[in-house]
Amino acid sequence: MVDDILRTPGAVRDAERWTAHNYHPLPVVISSAEGAWLTDVDGKRYLDCLAGYSALNFGHRHPQLIAAAHAQLDRLTLTSRAFIHDQFADFCRELAELCGKDLVLPMNTGAEAVETGIKVARKWGYQVKGVPAGQANIVVAEGNFHGRTTTIVSFSTDEDARADFGPYTPGFTVVPYGDLGALTAAIDENTVAVLLEPIQGEQGVVVPPEGYLPGVRQVCTDRDVLFIADEIQSGLGRTGKTFACDHEGVVPDMYLLGKALGGGIIPVSAVAANADVLGVLKPGQHGSTFGGNPLACAVAIEVVRLLATGEFQRRSAELGERLRTGLEGLVGKGLVGVRVRGLWAGLDIDPALMSGREACERLAARGVLAKDTHGSTIRLAPPLVITKEEIDLAVTTLAEVLAA
Ligand SMILES: Cc1ncc(COP(=O)(O)O)c(C=O)c1O
């Protein structure tokens, strides 16, 4: 095919012409997808090794999720929370049971779940813990990524995400990730919560030292502080368990969930916690027009049911070992570091060889889609429906790129 009959270049140009440049996408234009595979406007196929940053844990267009969405589209799509609909209670109950918590508060995007967690923690601090008005603080970690609202970027340590968006929301203390001593020292009598990703995804799949999460759990219990686990990217099967916290037997006070909860179809996020925490919210104090809408609930119920089978967690754990073996074989052959938990991997490319962006462009040219983060790091997060042959294909293609 000659270039001028390909549709991709024109489609890339049009997309750049008509949007704000708040992203720098790879120059591929997707038009359809199924399972772990994407097809672009020119018919070229790609293995998806990003899965919408874990929003597509069950793959593209999982039949059970698509069927639920179709059925719900034909009955009822939106009511607002002014009324109750017939999907709502089942969603909240089944998700609460999956989380082992009393209650669920549904929202839409991940950032909204984080904002909800912050608001609930502050209100809990004032009403239950007895923190003086306006004095609540929350301890967060360096390298965090919790979303893009003005409050959330206020405690980001990534200058791209934070700079020129002030004035910043006060009430957050940033400590090094993985350092229990620093975290403990940062807690004072006005601390209402510790907010952490159990594995830092955007930072490059950074796994904290063993014992860190149990230590955080213990210090939060001892000091009457809520432990909020942002499992928006790490949760729902990605790491080989339902939650990344499960690897160390840790139960936070609040789970923040999103991404995969919407089955790759519709934004669904939620906060799950016990009644002594979420119960601080009263009518009128928090909400969202679209949060917990019938279409979202119908899809998310099926997501929870898929997870309740344990099949996806098992696949992620087993195939993750294959991915680990393959990637560790490339250390010293273009990779300088690899971190793997389930089907989630952060790869550090030798910066002398190429940037993460260049590696992703070369992978895309060979039919594998992944995303760089922070210079020379690439993140792999394939859909959990990926097969072992497809994992081998991803690893082999990466080896070719690194050797080229
Ligand atoms: C850990 C974590 N929290 C929160 C968010 C924000 O989610 P959303 O983009 O849906 O607002 C993300 C998104 O990447 C995330 O990875």
Short mmCIF file of C-alpha atoms and ligand atoms in Angstrom, two decimals:
data_model
loop_
_atom_site.label_atom_id
_atom_site.label_comp_id
_atom_site.label_asym_id
_atom_site.label_seq_id
_atom_site.Cartn_x
_atom_site.Cartn_y
_atom_site.Cartn_z
CA MET A 1 0.00 0.00 0.00
CA VAL A 2 1.24 3.49 -0.72
CA ASP A 3 1.06 6.14 1.92
CA ASP A 4 -1.55 8.36 0.28
CA ILE A 5 -4.20 5.66 0.28
CA LEU A 6 -3.68 4.83 3.95
CA ARG A 7 -6.31 6.42 6.16
CA THR A 8 -4.13 6.65 9.26
CA PRO A 9 -2.02 9.76 8.41
CA GLY A 10 -5.07 11.89 7.61
CA ALA A 11 -6.95 10.64 10.66
CA VAL A 12 -3.95 11.48 12.89
CA ARG A 13 -3.74 14.96 11.34
CA ASP A 14 -7.46 15.58 11.87
CA ALA A 15 -7.30 14.42 15.47
CA GLU A 16 -4.40 16.80 16.14
CA ARG A 17 -6.14 19.67 14.39
CA TRP A 18 -9.34 19.45 16.42
CA THR A 19 -8.24 18.62 19.95
CA ALA A 20 -6.34 20.27 22.76
CA HIS A 21 -2.92 18.68 22.90
CA ASN A 22 -3.19 17.33 26.44
CA TYR A 23 -2.11 13.89 25.20
CA HIS A 24 0.66 12.64 22.92
CA PRO A 25 -0.88 9.46 21.49
CA LEU A 26 0.95 6.96 19.33
CA PRO A 27 -0.03 7.56 15.69
CA VAL A 28 -2.46 4.65 15.44
CA VAL A 29 -6.17 5.12 14.77
CA ILE A 30 -8.23 2.25 16.11
CA SER A 31 -11.59 1.37 14.62
CA SER A 32 -12.53 -1.98 16.15
CA ALA A 33 -11.41 -4.48 18.77
CA GLU A 34 -12.08 -7.89 20.21
CA GLY A 35 -10.48 -9.64 23.18
CA ALA A 36 -6.81 -8.66 23.26
CA TRP A 37 -6.70 -7.40 19.66
CA LEU A 38 -7.26 -4.00 18.06
CA THR A 39 -7.70 -3.18 14.37
CA ASP A 40 -6.88 0.23 12.91
CA VAL A 41 -8.58 2.17 10.11
CA ASP A 42 -6.23 0.55 7.59
CA GLY A 43 -6.96 -2.98 8.76
CA LYS A 44 -3.67 -3.45 10.62
CA ARG A 45 -3.99 -5.54 13.79
CA TYR A 46 -2.31 -4.83 17.11
CA LEU A 47 -1.96 -6.82 20.32
CA ASP A 48 -3.21 -4.57 23.11
CA CYS A 49 -0.65 -4.54 25.90
CA LEU A 50 -2.10 -1.51 27.67
CA ALA A 51 -5.78 -2.42 28.07
CA GLY A 52 -6.86 1.18 28.63
CA TYR A 53 -4.56 1.45 31.67
CA SER A 54 -6.40 -1.57 33.15
CA ALA A 55 -9.87 -0.35 32.18
CA LEU A 56 -10.07 -3.33 29.83
CA ASN A 57 -9.06 -6.10 32.20
CA PHE A 58 -11.68 -8.39 30.64
CA GLY A 59 -10.60 -7.56 27.11
CA HIS A 60 -12.42 -5.64 24.43
CA ARG A 61 -16.12 -6.34 24.15
CA HIS A 62 -16.31 -9.26 26.55
CA PRO A 63 -19.51 -11.04 25.48
CA GLN A 64 -21.07 -11.15 28.95
CA LEU A 65 -20.47 -7.44 29.47
CA ILE A 66 -21.65 -6.45 26.00
CA ALA A 67 -24.81 -8.53 26.46
CA ALA A 68 -25.54 -6.83 29.77
CA ALA A 69 -25.01 -3.40 28.19
CA HIS A 70 -27.27 -4.21 25.22
CA ALA A 71 -30.02 -5.56 27.44
CA GLN A 72 -29.86 -2.51 29.70
CA LEU A 73 -29.81 -0.07 26.76
CA ASP A 74 -33.10 -1.55 25.67
CA ARG A 75 -34.74 -1.03 29.08
CA LEU A 76 -33.43 1.93 31.08
CA THR A 77 -30.26 4.02 30.89
CA LEU A 78 -30.50 6.90 33.37
CA THR A 79 -32.62 7.95 36.31
CA SER A 80 -30.28 10.15 38.38
CA ARG A 81 -30.06 9.34 42.06
CA ALA A 82 -33.32 11.23 42.66
CA PHE A 83 -34.96 7.83 42.18
CA ILE A 84 -33.83 4.27 42.78
CA HIS A 85 -33.55 1.88 39.84
CA ASP A 86 -33.66 -1.88 39.74
CA GLN A 87 -29.92 -2.45 39.07
CA PHE A 88 -28.67 -0.28 41.92
CA ALA A 89 -29.00 -2.48 44.99
CA ASP A 90 -27.56 -5.55 43.28
CA PHE A 91 -24.52 -3.61 42.12
CA CYS A 92 -23.85 -2.09 45.53
CA ARG A 93 -24.43 -5.38 47.39
CA GLU A 94 -22.33 -7.53 45.08
CA LEU A 95 -19.45 -5.04 45.00
CA ALA A 96 -19.61 -4.56 48.77
CA GLU A 97 -19.43 -8.35 49.18
CA LEU A 98 -16.47 -8.61 46.78
CA CYS A 99 -14.70 -5.96 48.86
CA GLY A 100 -15.77 -7.37 52.23
CA LYS A 101 -17.22 -3.97 53.17
CA ASP A 102 -20.64 -2.78 54.37
CA LEU A 103 -21.35 -0.06 51.82
CA VAL A 104 -20.56 1.22 48.35
CA LEU A 105 -20.73 4.77 46.98
CA PRO A 106 -20.78 4.74 43.16
CA MET A 107 -19.26 7.52 41.05
CA ASN A 108 -17.98 7.63 37.45
CA THR A 109 -14.29 8.36 36.99
CA GLY A 110 -11.35 7.36 39.11
CA ALA A 111 -10.63 10.95 40.09
CA GLU A 112 -14.17 11.24 41.45
CA ALA A 113 -13.63 8.15 43.59
CA VAL A 114 -10.45 9.74 44.96
CA GLU A 115 -12.24 13.04 45.62
CA THR A 116 -14.97 11.08 47.38
CA GLY A 117 -12.40 9.29 49.52
CA ILE A 118 -10.82 12.60 50.50
CA LYS A 119 -14.16 14.20 51.37
CA VAL A 120 -15.31 11.18 53.39
CA ALA A 121 -11.99 11.02 55.26
CA ARG A 122 -12.14 14.72 56.13
CA LYS A 123 -15.74 14.53 57.32
CA TRP A 124 -14.94 11.37 59.31
CA GLY A 125 -11.99 13.23 60.84
CA TYR A 126 -14.12 16.13 62.02
CA GLN A 127 -17.18 14.16 63.08
CA VAL A 128 -15.73 10.91 64.42
CA LYS A 129 -12.07 11.49 65.25
CA GLY A 130 -12.65 15.00 66.60
CA VAL A 131 -10.12 16.91 64.49
CA PRO A 132 -10.56 20.71 64.90
CA ALA A 133 -12.45 22.37 62.01
CA GLY A 134 -10.32 23.01 58.93
CA GLN A 135 -7.24 21.22 60.33
CA ALA A 136 -7.50 17.75 58.74
CA ASN A 137 -4.49 16.45 56.87
CA ILE A 138 -3.94 13.42 54.66
CA VAL A 139 -0.58 11.71 54.13
CA VAL A 140 0.22 10.78 50.52
CA ALA A 141 3.27 9.38 48.72
CA GLU A 142 5.85 10.82 46.38
CA GLY A 143 5.34 9.62 42.82
CA ASN A 144 1.60 9.25 43.37
CA PHE A 145 -0.96 9.34 40.61
CA HIS A 146 -4.56 9.71 41.76
CA GLY A 147 -6.11 11.73 38.92
CA ARG A 148 -6.34 15.21 37.50
CA THR A 149 -8.66 17.42 39.57
CA THR A 150 -7.29 20.61 41.08
CA THR A 151 -7.25 19.08 44.56
CA ILE A 152 -5.58 15.86 43.42
CA VAL A 153 -2.86 17.59 41.39
CA SER A 154 -2.21 19.77 44.43
CA PHE A 155 -0.37 16.83 46.02
CA SER A 156 1.18 15.42 42.85
CA THR A 157 4.98 15.37 42.72
CA ASP A 158 4.97 15.31 38.92
CA GLU A 159 5.59 18.89 37.78
CA ASP A 160 3.87 18.26 34.41
CA ALA A 161 0.71 17.30 36.25
CA ARG A 162 0.93 20.09 38.84
CA ALA A 163 2.67 23.21 37.54
CA ASP A 164 0.55 26.30 36.87
CA PHE A 165 -2.66 24.77 38.21
CA GLY A 166 -2.48 26.52 41.58
CA PRO A 167 -3.60 27.87 43.95
CA TYR A 168 -3.27 24.42 45.45
CA THR A 169 -5.54 22.68 47.93
CA PRO A 170 -3.86 22.49 51.35
CA GLY A 171 -4.11 19.58 53.77
CA PHE A 172 -1.74 17.01 52.26
CA THR A 173 1.67 15.84 53.44
CA VAL A 174 3.89 14.08 50.92
CA VAL A 175 6.31 11.36 52.11
CA PRO A 176 8.64 9.01 50.18
CA TYR A 177 6.81 5.93 48.90
CA GLY A 178 7.80 2.71 50.63
CA ASP A 179 9.36 4.41 53.68
CA LEU A 180 7.30 3.39 56.72
CA GLY A 181 9.37 5.48 59.12
CA ALA A 182 8.75 8.67 57.12
CA LEU A 183 5.05 7.90 56.87
CA THR A 184 4.77 7.25 60.60
CA ALA A 185 6.62 10.46 61.40
CA ALA A 186 4.29 12.47 59.15
CA ILE A 187 1.16 11.41 61.03
CA ASP A 188 -0.02 13.85 63.67
CA GLU A 189 -3.19 14.25 65.76
CA ASN A 190 -4.96 15.92 62.83
CA THR A 191 -4.17 13.22 60.29
CA VAL A 192 -7.39 11.67 59.05
CA ALA A 193 -6.08 9.36 56.35
CA VAL A 194 -3.16 7.83 54.53
CA LEU A 195 -3.90 7.66 50.80
CA LEU A 196 -1.72 5.28 48.79
CA GLU A 197 -1.59 3.19 45.65
CA PRO A 198 -0.56 -0.30 46.83
CA ILE A 199 1.50 -0.42 43.64
CA GLN A 200 2.29 2.85 41.86
CA GLY A 201 1.17 2.30 38.26
CA GLU A 202 1.90 5.60 36.54
CA GLN A 203 5.23 5.76 38.31
CA GLY A 204 6.23 2.57 36.43
CA VAL A 205 4.59 -0.30 38.35
CA VAL A 206 6.58 0.42 41.50
CA VAL A 207 6.03 -2.30 44.11
CA PRO A 208 6.74 -1.16 47.70
CA PRO A 209 9.11 -3.20 49.90
CA GLU A 210 7.58 -6.26 51.52
CA GLY A 211 6.06 -5.38 54.86
CA TYR A 212 5.33 -1.77 53.92
CA LEU A 213 1.60 -2.14 53.38
CA PRO A 214 1.05 -4.23 56.54
CA GLY A 215 3.12 -1.62 58.40
CA VAL A 216 0.94 1.19 57.03
CA ARG A 217 -2.15 -0.79 58.07
CA GLN A 218 -0.83 -1.17 61.59
CA VAL A 219 0.19 2.44 62.08
CA CYS A 220 -3.18 3.63 60.74
CA THR A 221 -4.97 1.37 63.22
CA ASP A 222 -2.72 2.47 66.09
CA ARG A 223 -3.11 6.19 65.34
CA ASP A 224 -6.83 6.20 64.46
CA VAL A 225 -6.20 7.11 60.83
CA LEU A 226 -8.07 5.75 57.79
CA PHE A 227 -6.04 3.72 55.31
CA ILE A 228 -7.36 4.55 51.83
CA ALA A 229 -6.09 2.20 49.11
CA ASP A 230 -6.35 3.58 45.61
CA GLU A 231 -6.87 0.32 43.71
CA ILE A 232 -8.22 2.08 40.64
CA GLN A 233 -5.44 0.72 38.44
CA SER A 234 -4.04 -2.10 40.60
CA GLY A 235 -7.35 -3.69 41.61
CA LEU A 236 -9.90 -6.04 40.08
CA GLY A 237 -7.60 -8.84 39.01
CA ARG A 238 -4.71 -6.92 37.49
CA THR A 239 -2.04 -8.21 39.87
CA GLY A 240 -3.22 -11.82 40.15
CA LYS A 241 -5.48 -11.15 43.13
CA THR A 242 -8.71 -9.21 43.43
CA PHE A 243 -6.83 -6.34 45.09
CA ALA A 244 -3.12 -5.60 45.15
CA CYS A 245 -3.45 -5.23 48.95
CA ASP A 246 -4.38 -8.94 49.08
CA HIS A 247 -0.77 -9.93 48.29
CA GLU A 248 0.15 -8.95 51.82
CA GLY A 249 -3.16 -9.75 53.49
CA VAL A 250 -3.90 -6.07 54.04
CA VAL A 251 -7.46 -4.76 54.33
CA PRO A 252 -7.70 -0.96 53.97
CA ASP A 253 -10.51 1.08 55.48
CA MET A 254 -11.52 2.35 52.06
CA TYR A 255 -11.07 0.86 48.60
CA LEU A 256 -11.10 3.30 45.70
CA LEU A 257 -12.08 1.48 42.51
CA GLY A 258 -12.55 2.50 38.89
CA LYS A 259 -11.26 1.62 35.44
CA ALA A 260 -12.01 -2.13 35.05
CA LEU A 261 -15.20 -1.73 37.09
CA GLY A 262 -16.80 -0.31 33.94
CA GLY A 263 -15.86 -3.36 31.88
CA GLY A 264 -14.24 -1.19 29.23
CA ILE A 265 -17.70 0.05 28.29
CA ILE A 266 -18.71 2.89 30.56
CA PRO A 267 -16.95 4.88 33.30
CA VAL A 268 -17.78 3.37 36.68
CA SER A 269 -15.97 4.09 39.92
CA ALA A 270 -16.78 3.44 43.53
CA VAL A 271 -15.69 3.81 47.11
CA ALA A 272 -16.22 0.76 49.32
CA ALA A 273 -15.98 1.09 53.10
CA ASN A 274 -17.73 0.17 56.30
CA ALA A 275 -20.74 2.00 57.68
CA ASP A 276 -18.75 3.77 60.41
CA VAL A 277 -16.82 5.53 57.63
CA LEU A 278 -19.16 5.99 54.64
CA GLY A 279 -22.04 6.56 57.05
CA VAL A 280 -20.75 10.08 57.75
CA LEU A 281 -22.30 11.27 54.47
CA LYS A 282 -25.87 12.50 54.65
CA PRO A 283 -28.26 13.51 51.83
CA GLY A 284 -27.09 16.55 49.92
CA GLN A 285 -23.47 16.31 51.05
CA HIS A 286 -22.04 14.47 48.04
CA GLY A 287 -23.24 13.03 44.76
CA SER A 288 -23.13 12.79 41.00
CA THR A 289 -25.84 12.88 38.33
CA PHE A 290 -24.41 9.89 36.51
CA GLY A 291 -22.94 7.99 39.46
CA GLY A 292 -24.57 4.59 39.85
CA ASN A 293 -26.71 4.96 36.72
CA PRO A 294 -28.61 1.90 35.45
CA LEU A 295 -26.35 1.23 32.46
CA ALA A 296 -23.22 1.55 34.59
CA CYS A 297 -24.66 -0.72 37.29
CA ALA A 298 -25.83 -3.35 34.80
CA VAL A 299 -22.33 -3.60 33.31
CA ALA A 300 -20.53 -3.40 36.64
CA ILE A 301 -22.69 -6.16 38.16
CA GLU A 302 -21.36 -8.47 35.45
CA VAL A 303 -17.82 -7.25 36.10
CA VAL A 304 -18.19 -8.17 39.77
CA ARG A 305 -19.63 -11.57 38.78
CA LEU A 306 -16.70 -12.24 36.45
CA LEU A 307 -14.34 -11.41 39.30
CA ALA A 308 -16.31 -13.52 41.76
CA THR A 309 -15.45 -16.62 39.69
CA GLY A 310 -11.75 -16.06 40.46
CA GLU A 311 -10.87 -17.02 36.87
CA PHE A 312 -9.36 -13.67 35.93
CA GLN A 313 -7.27 -13.43 39.07
CA ARG A 314 -5.96 -16.96 38.35
CA ARG A 315 -5.17 -16.15 34.73
CA SER A 316 -3.38 -13.00 35.77
CA ALA A 317 -1.28 -14.83 38.37
CA GLU A 318 -0.37 -17.76 36.08
CA LEU A 319 0.22 -15.82 32.88
CA GLY A 320 2.00 -13.15 34.88
CA GLU A 321 4.66 -15.70 35.78
CA ARG A 322 5.17 -16.42 32.09
CA LEU A 323 5.43 -12.69 31.41
CA ARG A 324 7.92 -12.32 34.27
CA THR A 325 10.12 -15.13 32.97
CA GLY A 326 10.08 -13.69 29.46
CA LEU A 327 10.87 -10.15 30.55
CA GLU A 328 13.54 -11.12 33.05
CA GLY A 329 15.29 -12.88 30.17
CA LEU A 330 15.68 -9.47 28.52
CA VAL A 331 17.46 -7.84 31.46
CA GLY A 332 20.95 -7.10 30.22
CA LYS A 333 19.66 -7.31 26.64
CA GLY A 334 18.23 -3.83 26.44
CA LEU A 335 16.32 -3.81 29.72
CA VAL A 336 17.94 -2.58 32.91
CA GLY A 337 15.07 -3.35 35.26
CA VAL A 338 11.77 -5.24 35.37
CA ARG A 339 8.95 -5.23 37.94
CA VAL A 340 6.07 -7.66 37.50
CA ARG A 341 2.94 -8.31 39.60
CA GLY A 342 0.43 -10.53 37.79
CA LEU A 343 -0.16 -9.26 34.28
CA TRP A 344 1.28 -5.86 35.12
CA ALA A 345 4.85 -4.97 34.33
CA GLY A 346 7.11 -1.93 34.46
CA LEU A 347 10.16 -2.23 32.20
CA ASP A 348 13.14 0.09 32.37
CA ILE A 349 14.84 0.34 29.01
CA ASP A 350 18.51 1.12 28.90
CA PRO A 351 18.30 4.90 28.29
CA ALA A 352 21.44 4.72 26.16
CA LEU A 353 19.48 2.54 23.73
CA MET A 354 16.24 4.46 23.28
CA SER A 355 13.48 6.29 25.14
CA GLY A 356 10.29 4.58 26.28
CA ARG A 357 8.43 6.54 23.63
CA GLU A 358 10.74 5.31 20.86
CA ALA A 359 10.37 1.74 22.11
CA CYS A 360 6.56 2.07 22.05
CA GLU A 361 6.65 3.51 18.53
CA ARG A 362 8.78 0.58 17.36
CA LEU A 363 6.55 -1.91 19.15
CA ALA A 364 3.50 -0.35 17.47
CA ALA A 365 5.17 -0.64 14.07
CA ARG A 366 5.50 -4.36 14.81
CA GLY A 367 1.90 -4.68 15.99
CA VAL A 368 2.15 -4.43 19.78
CA LEU A 369 0.68 -1.46 21.65
CA ALA A 370 2.14 -0.36 24.98
CA LYS A 371 2.67 2.98 26.75
CA ASP A 372 5.76 4.68 28.02
CA THR A 373 5.87 6.55 31.29
CA HIS A 374 8.63 8.73 32.79
CA GLY A 375 11.43 8.65 30.23
CA SER A 376 12.68 5.17 29.58
CA THR A 377 10.03 3.13 31.37
CA ILE A 378 7.29 1.16 29.59
CA ARG A 379 4.22 -0.25 31.24
CA LEU A 380 2.62 -3.47 30.07
CA ALA A 381 -0.92 -4.23 31.23
CA PRO A 382 -2.50 -6.59 28.70
CA PRO A 383 -6.14 -7.64 29.02
CA LEU A 384 -6.42 -10.62 31.35
CA VAL A 385 -7.94 -12.66 28.49
CA ILE A 386 -4.57 -12.66 26.72
CA THR A 387 -3.24 -16.16 25.91
CA LYS A 388 0.20 -17.55 26.67
CA GLU A 389 1.04 -17.52 22.95
CA GLU A 390 0.14 -13.82 22.80
CA ILE A 391 2.34 -13.12 25.82
CA ASP A 392 5.19 -14.88 24.07
CA LEU A 393 4.49 -12.76 20.99
CA ALA A 394 4.68 -9.55 23.06
CA VAL A 395 7.97 -10.63 24.66
CA THR A 396 9.50 -11.72 21.35
CA THR A 397 8.48 -8.47 19.69
CA LEU A 398 10.01 -6.49 22.55
CA ALA A 399 13.22 -8.52 22.20
CA GLU A 400 13.31 -7.64 18.49
CA VAL A 401 12.81 -3.95 19.22
CA LEU A 402 15.58 -3.95 21.83
CA ALA A 403 17.96 -5.81 19.51
CA ALA A 404 17.26 -3.67 16.43
C1 LIG B 1 -4.20 4.86 40.68
C2 LIG B 1 -5.10 5.79 39.92
N1 LIG B 1 -5.98 6.55 40.59
C3 LIG B 1 -6.81 7.38 39.95
C4 LIG B 1 -6.78 7.50 38.58
C5 LIG B 1 -7.71 8.47 37.89
O1 LIG B 1 -8.70 7.80 37.17
P1 LIG B 1 -9.53 8.55 36.02
O2 LIG B 1 -8.58 8.80 34.90
O3 LIG B 1 -10.62 7.59 35.67
O4 LIG B 1 -10.05 9.81 36.64
C6 LIG B 1 -5.88 6.73 37.84
C7 LIG B 1 -5.80 6.85 36.38
O5 LIG B 1 -4.85 6.47 35.74
C8 LIG B 1 -5.01 5.85 38.53
O6 LIG B 1 -4.12 5.10 37.89
#
